[in-house]
Coordinates of C-alpha atoms in Angstrom, one line a residue:
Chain A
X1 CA 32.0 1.7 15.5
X2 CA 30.2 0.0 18.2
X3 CA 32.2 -2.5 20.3
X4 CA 29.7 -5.3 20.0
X5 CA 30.7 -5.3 16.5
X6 CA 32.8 -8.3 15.6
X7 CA 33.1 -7.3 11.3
X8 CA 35.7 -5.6 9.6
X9 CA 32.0 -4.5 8.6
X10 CA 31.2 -1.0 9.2
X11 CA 27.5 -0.7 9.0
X12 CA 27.9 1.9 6.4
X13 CA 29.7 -0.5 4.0
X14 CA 27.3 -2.7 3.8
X15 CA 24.5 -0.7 3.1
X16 CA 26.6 1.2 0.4
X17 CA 26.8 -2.5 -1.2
X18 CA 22.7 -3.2 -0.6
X19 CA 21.9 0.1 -2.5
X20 CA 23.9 -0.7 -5.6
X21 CA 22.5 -4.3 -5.6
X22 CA 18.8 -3.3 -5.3
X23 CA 19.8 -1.0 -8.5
X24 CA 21.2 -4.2 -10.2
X25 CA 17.5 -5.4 -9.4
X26 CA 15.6 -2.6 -10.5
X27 CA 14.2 -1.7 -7.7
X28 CA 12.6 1.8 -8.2
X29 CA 10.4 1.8 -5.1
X30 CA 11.6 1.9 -1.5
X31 CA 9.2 2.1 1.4
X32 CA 10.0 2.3 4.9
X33 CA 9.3 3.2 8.4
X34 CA 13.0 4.1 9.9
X35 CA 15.3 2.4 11.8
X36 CA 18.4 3.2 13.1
X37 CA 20.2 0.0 11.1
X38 CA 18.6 1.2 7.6
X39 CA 19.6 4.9 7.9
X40 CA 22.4 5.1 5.4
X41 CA 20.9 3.4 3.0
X42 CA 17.6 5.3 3.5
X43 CA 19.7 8.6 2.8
X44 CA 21.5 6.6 -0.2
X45 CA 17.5 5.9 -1.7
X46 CA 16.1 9.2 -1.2
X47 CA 19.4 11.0 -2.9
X48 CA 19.1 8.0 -5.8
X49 CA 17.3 10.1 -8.9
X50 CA 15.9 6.6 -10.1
X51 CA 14.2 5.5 -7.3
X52 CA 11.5 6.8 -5.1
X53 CA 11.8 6.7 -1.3
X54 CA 8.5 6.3 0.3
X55 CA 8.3 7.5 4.2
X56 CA 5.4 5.2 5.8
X57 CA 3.4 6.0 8.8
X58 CA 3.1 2.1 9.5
X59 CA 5.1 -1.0 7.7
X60 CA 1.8 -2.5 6.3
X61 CA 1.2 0.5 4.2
X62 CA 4.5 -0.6 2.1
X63 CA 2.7 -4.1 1.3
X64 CA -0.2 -2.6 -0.2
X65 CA 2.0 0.3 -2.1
X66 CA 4.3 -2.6 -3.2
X67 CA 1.4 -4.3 -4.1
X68 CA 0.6 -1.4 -6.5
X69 CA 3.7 -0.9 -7.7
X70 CA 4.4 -4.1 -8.9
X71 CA 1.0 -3.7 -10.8
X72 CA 2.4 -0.7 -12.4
X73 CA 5.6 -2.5 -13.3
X74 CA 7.8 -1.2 -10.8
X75 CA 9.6 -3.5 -8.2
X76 CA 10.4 -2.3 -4.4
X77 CA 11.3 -3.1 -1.7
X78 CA 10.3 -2.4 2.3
X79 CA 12.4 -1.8 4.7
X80 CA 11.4 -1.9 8.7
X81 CA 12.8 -2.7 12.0
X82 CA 11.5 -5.9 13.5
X83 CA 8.9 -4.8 15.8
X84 CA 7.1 -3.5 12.5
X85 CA 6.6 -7.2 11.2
X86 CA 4.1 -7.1 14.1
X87 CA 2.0 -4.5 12.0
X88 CA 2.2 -6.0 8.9
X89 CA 0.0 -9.0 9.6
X90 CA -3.4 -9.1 7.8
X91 CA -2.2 -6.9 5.0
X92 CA 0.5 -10.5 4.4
X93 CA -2.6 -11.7 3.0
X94 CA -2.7 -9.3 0.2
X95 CA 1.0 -10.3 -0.7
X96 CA -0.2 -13.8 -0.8
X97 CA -3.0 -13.9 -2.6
X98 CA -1.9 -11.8 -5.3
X99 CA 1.6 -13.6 -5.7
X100 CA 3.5 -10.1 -5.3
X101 CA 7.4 -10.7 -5.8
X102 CA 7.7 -9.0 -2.3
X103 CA 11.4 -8.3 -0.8
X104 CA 11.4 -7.4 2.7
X105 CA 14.5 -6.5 4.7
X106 CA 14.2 -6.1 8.3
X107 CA 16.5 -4.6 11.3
X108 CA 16.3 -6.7 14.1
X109 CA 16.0 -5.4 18.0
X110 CA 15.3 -7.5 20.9
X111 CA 17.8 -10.8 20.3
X112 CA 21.5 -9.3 21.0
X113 CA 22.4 -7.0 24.0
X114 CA 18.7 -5.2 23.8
X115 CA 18.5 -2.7 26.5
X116 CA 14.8 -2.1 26.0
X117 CA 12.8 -5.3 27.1
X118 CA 10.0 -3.8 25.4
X119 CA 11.7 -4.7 21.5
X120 CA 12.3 -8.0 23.0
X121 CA 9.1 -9.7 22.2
X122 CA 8.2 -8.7 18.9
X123 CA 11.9 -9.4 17.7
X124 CA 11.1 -13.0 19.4
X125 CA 8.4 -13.1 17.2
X126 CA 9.2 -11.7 13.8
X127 CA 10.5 -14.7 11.9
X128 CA 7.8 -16.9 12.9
X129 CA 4.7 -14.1 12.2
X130 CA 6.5 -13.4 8.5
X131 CA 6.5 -17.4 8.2
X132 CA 2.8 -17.5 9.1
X133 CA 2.5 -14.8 6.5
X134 CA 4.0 -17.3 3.8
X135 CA 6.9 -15.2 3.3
X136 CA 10.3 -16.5 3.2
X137 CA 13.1 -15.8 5.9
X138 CA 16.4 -16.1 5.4
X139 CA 18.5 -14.8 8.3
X140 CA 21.8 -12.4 8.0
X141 CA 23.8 -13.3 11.4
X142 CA 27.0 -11.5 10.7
X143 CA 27.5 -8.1 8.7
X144 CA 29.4 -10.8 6.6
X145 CA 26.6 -12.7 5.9
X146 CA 24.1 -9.4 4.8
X147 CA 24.7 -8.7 1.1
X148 CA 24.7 -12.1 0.2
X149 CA 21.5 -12.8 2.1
X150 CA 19.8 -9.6 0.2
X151 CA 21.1 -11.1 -3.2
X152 CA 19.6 -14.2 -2.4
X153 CA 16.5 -13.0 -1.2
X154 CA 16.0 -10.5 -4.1
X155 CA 16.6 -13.3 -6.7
X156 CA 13.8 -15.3 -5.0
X157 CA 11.7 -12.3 -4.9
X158 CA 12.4 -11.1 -8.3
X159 CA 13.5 -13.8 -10.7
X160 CA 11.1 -16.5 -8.8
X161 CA 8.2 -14.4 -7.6
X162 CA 8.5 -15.7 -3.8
X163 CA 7.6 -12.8 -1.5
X164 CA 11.0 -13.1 0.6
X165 CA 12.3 -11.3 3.8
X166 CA 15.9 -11.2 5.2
X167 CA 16.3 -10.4 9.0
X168 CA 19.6 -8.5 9.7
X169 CA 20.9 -9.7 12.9
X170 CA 21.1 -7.3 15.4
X171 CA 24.4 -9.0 16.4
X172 CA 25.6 -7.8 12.4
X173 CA 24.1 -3.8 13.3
X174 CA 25.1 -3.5 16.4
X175 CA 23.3 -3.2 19.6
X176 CA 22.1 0.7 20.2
X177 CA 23.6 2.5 22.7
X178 CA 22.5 4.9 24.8
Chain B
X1 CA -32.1 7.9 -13.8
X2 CA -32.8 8.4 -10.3
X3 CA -33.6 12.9 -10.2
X4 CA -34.1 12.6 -6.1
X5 CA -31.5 14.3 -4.0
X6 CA -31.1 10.4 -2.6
X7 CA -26.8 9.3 -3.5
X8 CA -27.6 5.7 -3.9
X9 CA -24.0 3.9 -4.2
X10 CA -25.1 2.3 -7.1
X11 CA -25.9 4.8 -9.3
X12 CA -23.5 7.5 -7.6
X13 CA -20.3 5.1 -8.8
X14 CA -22.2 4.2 -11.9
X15 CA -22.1 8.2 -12.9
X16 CA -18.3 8.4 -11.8
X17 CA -17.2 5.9 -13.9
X18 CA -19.8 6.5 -16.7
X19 CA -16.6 8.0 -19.0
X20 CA -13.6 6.0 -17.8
X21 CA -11.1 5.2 -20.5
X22 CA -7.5 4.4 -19.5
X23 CA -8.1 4.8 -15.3
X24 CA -7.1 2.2 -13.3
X25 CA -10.1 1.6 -10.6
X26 CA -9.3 -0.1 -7.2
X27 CA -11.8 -1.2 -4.6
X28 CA -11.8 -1.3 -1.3
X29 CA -13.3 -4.3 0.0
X30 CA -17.0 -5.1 0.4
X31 CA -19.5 -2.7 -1.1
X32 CA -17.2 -0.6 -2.9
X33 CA -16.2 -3.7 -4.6
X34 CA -19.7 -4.6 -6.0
X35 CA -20.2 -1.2 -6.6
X36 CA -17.5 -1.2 -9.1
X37 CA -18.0 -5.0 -10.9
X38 CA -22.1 -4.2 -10.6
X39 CA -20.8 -1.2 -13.6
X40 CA -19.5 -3.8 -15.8
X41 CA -16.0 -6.2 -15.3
X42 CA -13.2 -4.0 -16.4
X43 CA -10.2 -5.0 -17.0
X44 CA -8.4 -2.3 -15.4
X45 CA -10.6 -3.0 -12.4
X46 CA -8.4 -4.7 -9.6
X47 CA -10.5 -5.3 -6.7
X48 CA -9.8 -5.9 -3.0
X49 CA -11.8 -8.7 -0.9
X50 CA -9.6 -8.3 2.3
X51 CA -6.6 -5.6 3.2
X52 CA -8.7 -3.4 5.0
X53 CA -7.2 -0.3 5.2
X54 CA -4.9 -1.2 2.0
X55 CA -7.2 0.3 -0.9
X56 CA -5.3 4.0 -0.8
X57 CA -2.3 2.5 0.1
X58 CA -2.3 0.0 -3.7
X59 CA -3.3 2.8 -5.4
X60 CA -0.3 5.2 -4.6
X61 CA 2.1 2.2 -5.6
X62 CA 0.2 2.4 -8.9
X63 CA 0.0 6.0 -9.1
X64 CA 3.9 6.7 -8.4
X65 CA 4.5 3.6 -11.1
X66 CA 2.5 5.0 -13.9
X67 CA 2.3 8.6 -13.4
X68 CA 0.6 9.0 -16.9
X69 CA -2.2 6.5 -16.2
X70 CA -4.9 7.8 -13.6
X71 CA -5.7 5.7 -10.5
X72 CA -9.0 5.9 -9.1
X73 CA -9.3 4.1 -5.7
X74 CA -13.2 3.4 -4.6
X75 CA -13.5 2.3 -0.6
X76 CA -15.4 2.8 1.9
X77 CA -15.4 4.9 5.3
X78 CA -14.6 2.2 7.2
X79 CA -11.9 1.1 5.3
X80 CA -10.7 4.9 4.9
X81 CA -10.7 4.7 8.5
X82 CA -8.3 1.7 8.7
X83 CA -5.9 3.2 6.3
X84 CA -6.1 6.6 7.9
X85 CA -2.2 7.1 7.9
X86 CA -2.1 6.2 4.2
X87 CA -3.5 9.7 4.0
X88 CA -0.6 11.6 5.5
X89 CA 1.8 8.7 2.9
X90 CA -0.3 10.0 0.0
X91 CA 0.0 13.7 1.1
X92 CA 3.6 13.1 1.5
X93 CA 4.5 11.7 -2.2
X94 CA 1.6 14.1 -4.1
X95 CA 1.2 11.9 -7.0
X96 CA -0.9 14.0 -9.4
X97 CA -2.7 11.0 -11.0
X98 CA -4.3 9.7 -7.7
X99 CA -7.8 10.4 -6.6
X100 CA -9.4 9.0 -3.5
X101 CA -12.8 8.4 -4.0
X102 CA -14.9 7.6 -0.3
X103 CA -18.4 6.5 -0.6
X104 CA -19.3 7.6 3.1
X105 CA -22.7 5.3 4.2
X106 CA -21.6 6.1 8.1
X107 CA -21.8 2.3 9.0
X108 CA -19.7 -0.9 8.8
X109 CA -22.2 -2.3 6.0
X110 CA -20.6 -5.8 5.5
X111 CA -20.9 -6.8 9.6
X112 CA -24.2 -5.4 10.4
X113 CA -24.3 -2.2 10.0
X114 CA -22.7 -0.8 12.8
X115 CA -22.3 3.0 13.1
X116 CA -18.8 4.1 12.1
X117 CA -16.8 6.8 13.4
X118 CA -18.3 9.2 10.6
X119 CA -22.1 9.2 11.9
X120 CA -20.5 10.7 15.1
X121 CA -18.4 13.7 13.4
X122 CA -15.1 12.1 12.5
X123 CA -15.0 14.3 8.8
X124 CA -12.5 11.9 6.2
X125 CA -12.6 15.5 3.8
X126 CA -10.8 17.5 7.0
X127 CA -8.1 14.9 7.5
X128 CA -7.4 14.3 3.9
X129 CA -7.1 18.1 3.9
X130 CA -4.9 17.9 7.2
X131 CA -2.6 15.4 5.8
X132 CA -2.1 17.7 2.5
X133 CA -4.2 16.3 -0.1
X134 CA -3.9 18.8 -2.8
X135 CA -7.6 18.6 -3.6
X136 CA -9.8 17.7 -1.5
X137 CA -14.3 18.0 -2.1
X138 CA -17.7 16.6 -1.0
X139 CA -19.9 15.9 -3.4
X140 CA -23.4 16.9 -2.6
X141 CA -25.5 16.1 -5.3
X142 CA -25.5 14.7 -8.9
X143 CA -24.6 17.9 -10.4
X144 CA -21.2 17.9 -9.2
X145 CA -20.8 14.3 -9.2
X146 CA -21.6 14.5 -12.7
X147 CA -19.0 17.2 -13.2
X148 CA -16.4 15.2 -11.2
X149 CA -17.1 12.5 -13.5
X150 CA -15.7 14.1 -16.4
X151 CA -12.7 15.7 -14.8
X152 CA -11.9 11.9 -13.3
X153 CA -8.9 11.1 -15.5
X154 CA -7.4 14.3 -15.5
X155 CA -3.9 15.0 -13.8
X156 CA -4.2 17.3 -12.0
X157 CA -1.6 19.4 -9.7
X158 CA -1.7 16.8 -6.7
X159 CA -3.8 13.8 -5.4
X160 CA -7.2 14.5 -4.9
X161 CA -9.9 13.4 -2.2
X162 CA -13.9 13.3 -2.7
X163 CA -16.4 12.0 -0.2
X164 CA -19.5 11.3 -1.2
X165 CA -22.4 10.8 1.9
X166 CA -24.4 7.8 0.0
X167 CA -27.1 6.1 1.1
X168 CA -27.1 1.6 0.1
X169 CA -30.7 1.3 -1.0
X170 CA -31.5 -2.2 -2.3
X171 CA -28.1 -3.5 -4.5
X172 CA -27.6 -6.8 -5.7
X173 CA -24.5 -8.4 -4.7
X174 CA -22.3 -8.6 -7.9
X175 CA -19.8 -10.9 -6.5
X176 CA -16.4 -10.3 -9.5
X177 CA -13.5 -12.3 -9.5
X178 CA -11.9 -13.3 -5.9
X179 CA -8.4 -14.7 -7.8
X180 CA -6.0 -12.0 -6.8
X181 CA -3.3 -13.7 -9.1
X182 CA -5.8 -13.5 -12.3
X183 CA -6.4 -9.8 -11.1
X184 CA -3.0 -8.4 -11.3
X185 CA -2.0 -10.5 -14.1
X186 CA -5.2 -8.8 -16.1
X187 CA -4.3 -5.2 -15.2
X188 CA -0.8 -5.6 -15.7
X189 CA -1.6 -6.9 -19.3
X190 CA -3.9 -4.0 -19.6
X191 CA -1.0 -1.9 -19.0
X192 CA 1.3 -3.8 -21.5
X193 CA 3.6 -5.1 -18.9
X194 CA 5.1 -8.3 -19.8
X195 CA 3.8 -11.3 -17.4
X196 CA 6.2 -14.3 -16.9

């Protein structure tokens, strides 16, 4: 484990827990452009039978394949690292005017021990952008806080039809070491 | 019918969806959009009026959600161009009920016409191929769009790809619904899904 982490939390545990409650959702789609914070439960998606894992070549492809899927009846979910919500924004507006039940998780860089200035100002950035977007943020501080934040979120997205994103602190990950 | 060797849009997307029966069309914004709407509403039609880049990118979602039902996605070279990575995405998941279909006119039609990236040798058909689209084509003349017209809602062995270098002529704008809500909700029904 990392020594900025403060959890009994290992980043592993928690993202066993998110892949069994996007099952309790249904979720059979799950797009994403990697980051280091989602890797387990990228691994845990692509060896899950029921669900398709969807390698991207930039985030906004996920909101127009979400888009579809949800036309088809399927549900999904994206997963990105922060400075991806930088590339999602004009394809927002497809989300948005098409009321897709969107859920969003995002790994956050730039906002806790970042050793690469560069992340820094998109992760400044990404909760504001994804408001702009009309999509709602809710905000996982601790590893603590994660799975309930997902639950909520997914609930919003999925039982209320509110395109909903939750931004995993980078204090909860873990700041990357090189 | 028009018997000239000229691919006007019109009657080029008219001929590919002249036997549609359970596909799924989705249009890339603009042109491609009237194109589709100028054939008759639809309501398995579900058409895009921003998202550039998106079109493909809907359509796989689709594809991979109903693999029975064929998805036929309509755009535009510009907005093929936008998406360009949604190529290597498609080529990646191989959905056997997707077909791209790019009405090439080598010019950014809704803003004025300005030459795209495809009147100066940038070839759609050689990166779809590069990205692993199964099946990939340019359709020259009517003869095989005709004959790609009846093979449309086949599934196949892998996504396929067909350009098609058209040329506008004079079109009416058929301006179809802009309510993206009312759009999903009528496809979804056409699909039997249950709508809350």
């Amino acid at each position: 484990m990392s020594p900025t982490h403060a959890s009994a939390h290992t980043p592993a545990s928690w993202h066993q827990s998110i892949h069994a409650l996007l099952k309790q959702f249904d979720v059979k789609q799950v797009a994403y452009v990697p980051d280091a914070g989602h890797s387990e439960l990228i691994k845990q998606c692509h060896a899950d039978q029921a669900m398709t894992a969807i390698t991207l070549t930039t985030e906004e492809e996920g909101l127009g394949v979400l888009t579809g899927a949800w036309l088809g009846g399927q549900r999904g979910v994206l997963l990105m690292q922060s400075s991806g919500v930088g590339n999602c924004a004009n394809m927002l507006s497809l989300v948005k005017m098409c009321r897709i039940p969107m859920l969003i998780l995002v790994t956050m860089r730039g906002e806790w021990g970042e050793f690469n200035a560069w992340q820094v100002s998109m992760g400044s950035h990404s909760e504001d952008l994804l408001k702009m977007g009309d999509v709602k943020v809710l905000r996982a501080e601790t590893a603590d806080d994660v799975l309930d934040c997902v639950q909520a979120a997914a609930a919003m997205a999925f039982d209320g039809g509110t395109a909903c994103a939750v931004l995993i602190s980078q204090r909860a990950i873990g700041s990357k070491k090189f | 019918m028009n018997t000239s060797n000229q691919l006007f849009r019109r009657e080029v997307v008219a001929r590919l969806l002249a036997h549609r029966k359970d596909l799924v069309a989705i249009t890339g914004l603009g042109s491609p959009t009237y194109d589709v709407a100028a054939c008759g509403d639809h309501p398995r039609n579900f058409y895009l009026w921003g998202a550039m880049g998106g079109a493909a990118m809907v359509g796989l979602g689709l594809a991979l959600a109903q693999p029975d039902i064929p998805v036929v996605v309509l755009t535009g070279d510009g907005e093929c161009l936008m998406g360009m990575g949604g190529l290597a995405t498609i080529g990646l998941q191989q959905p056997k009920n997707l077909t791209i279909l790019v009405l090439d006119n080598e010019m950014f039609g809704e803003t004025g016409k300005q030459e795209s990236h495809t009147r100066r040798g940038t070839d759609l058909t050689a990166i779809a191929k590069a990205c692993s689209i199964s099946h990939v084509e340019t359709l020259k003349d009517w003869a095989e769009i005709d004959a790609f017209a009846q093979r449309l809602e086949e599934i196949g062995h892998g996504p396929r790809f067909a350009l098609i270098k058209i040329i506008d002529g004079q079109t009416e704008r058929v301006i179809p619904s802009r309510d993206g809500v009312a759009l999903k909700l009528r496809v979804r029904e056409a699909l039997g899904l249950h709508n809350q």
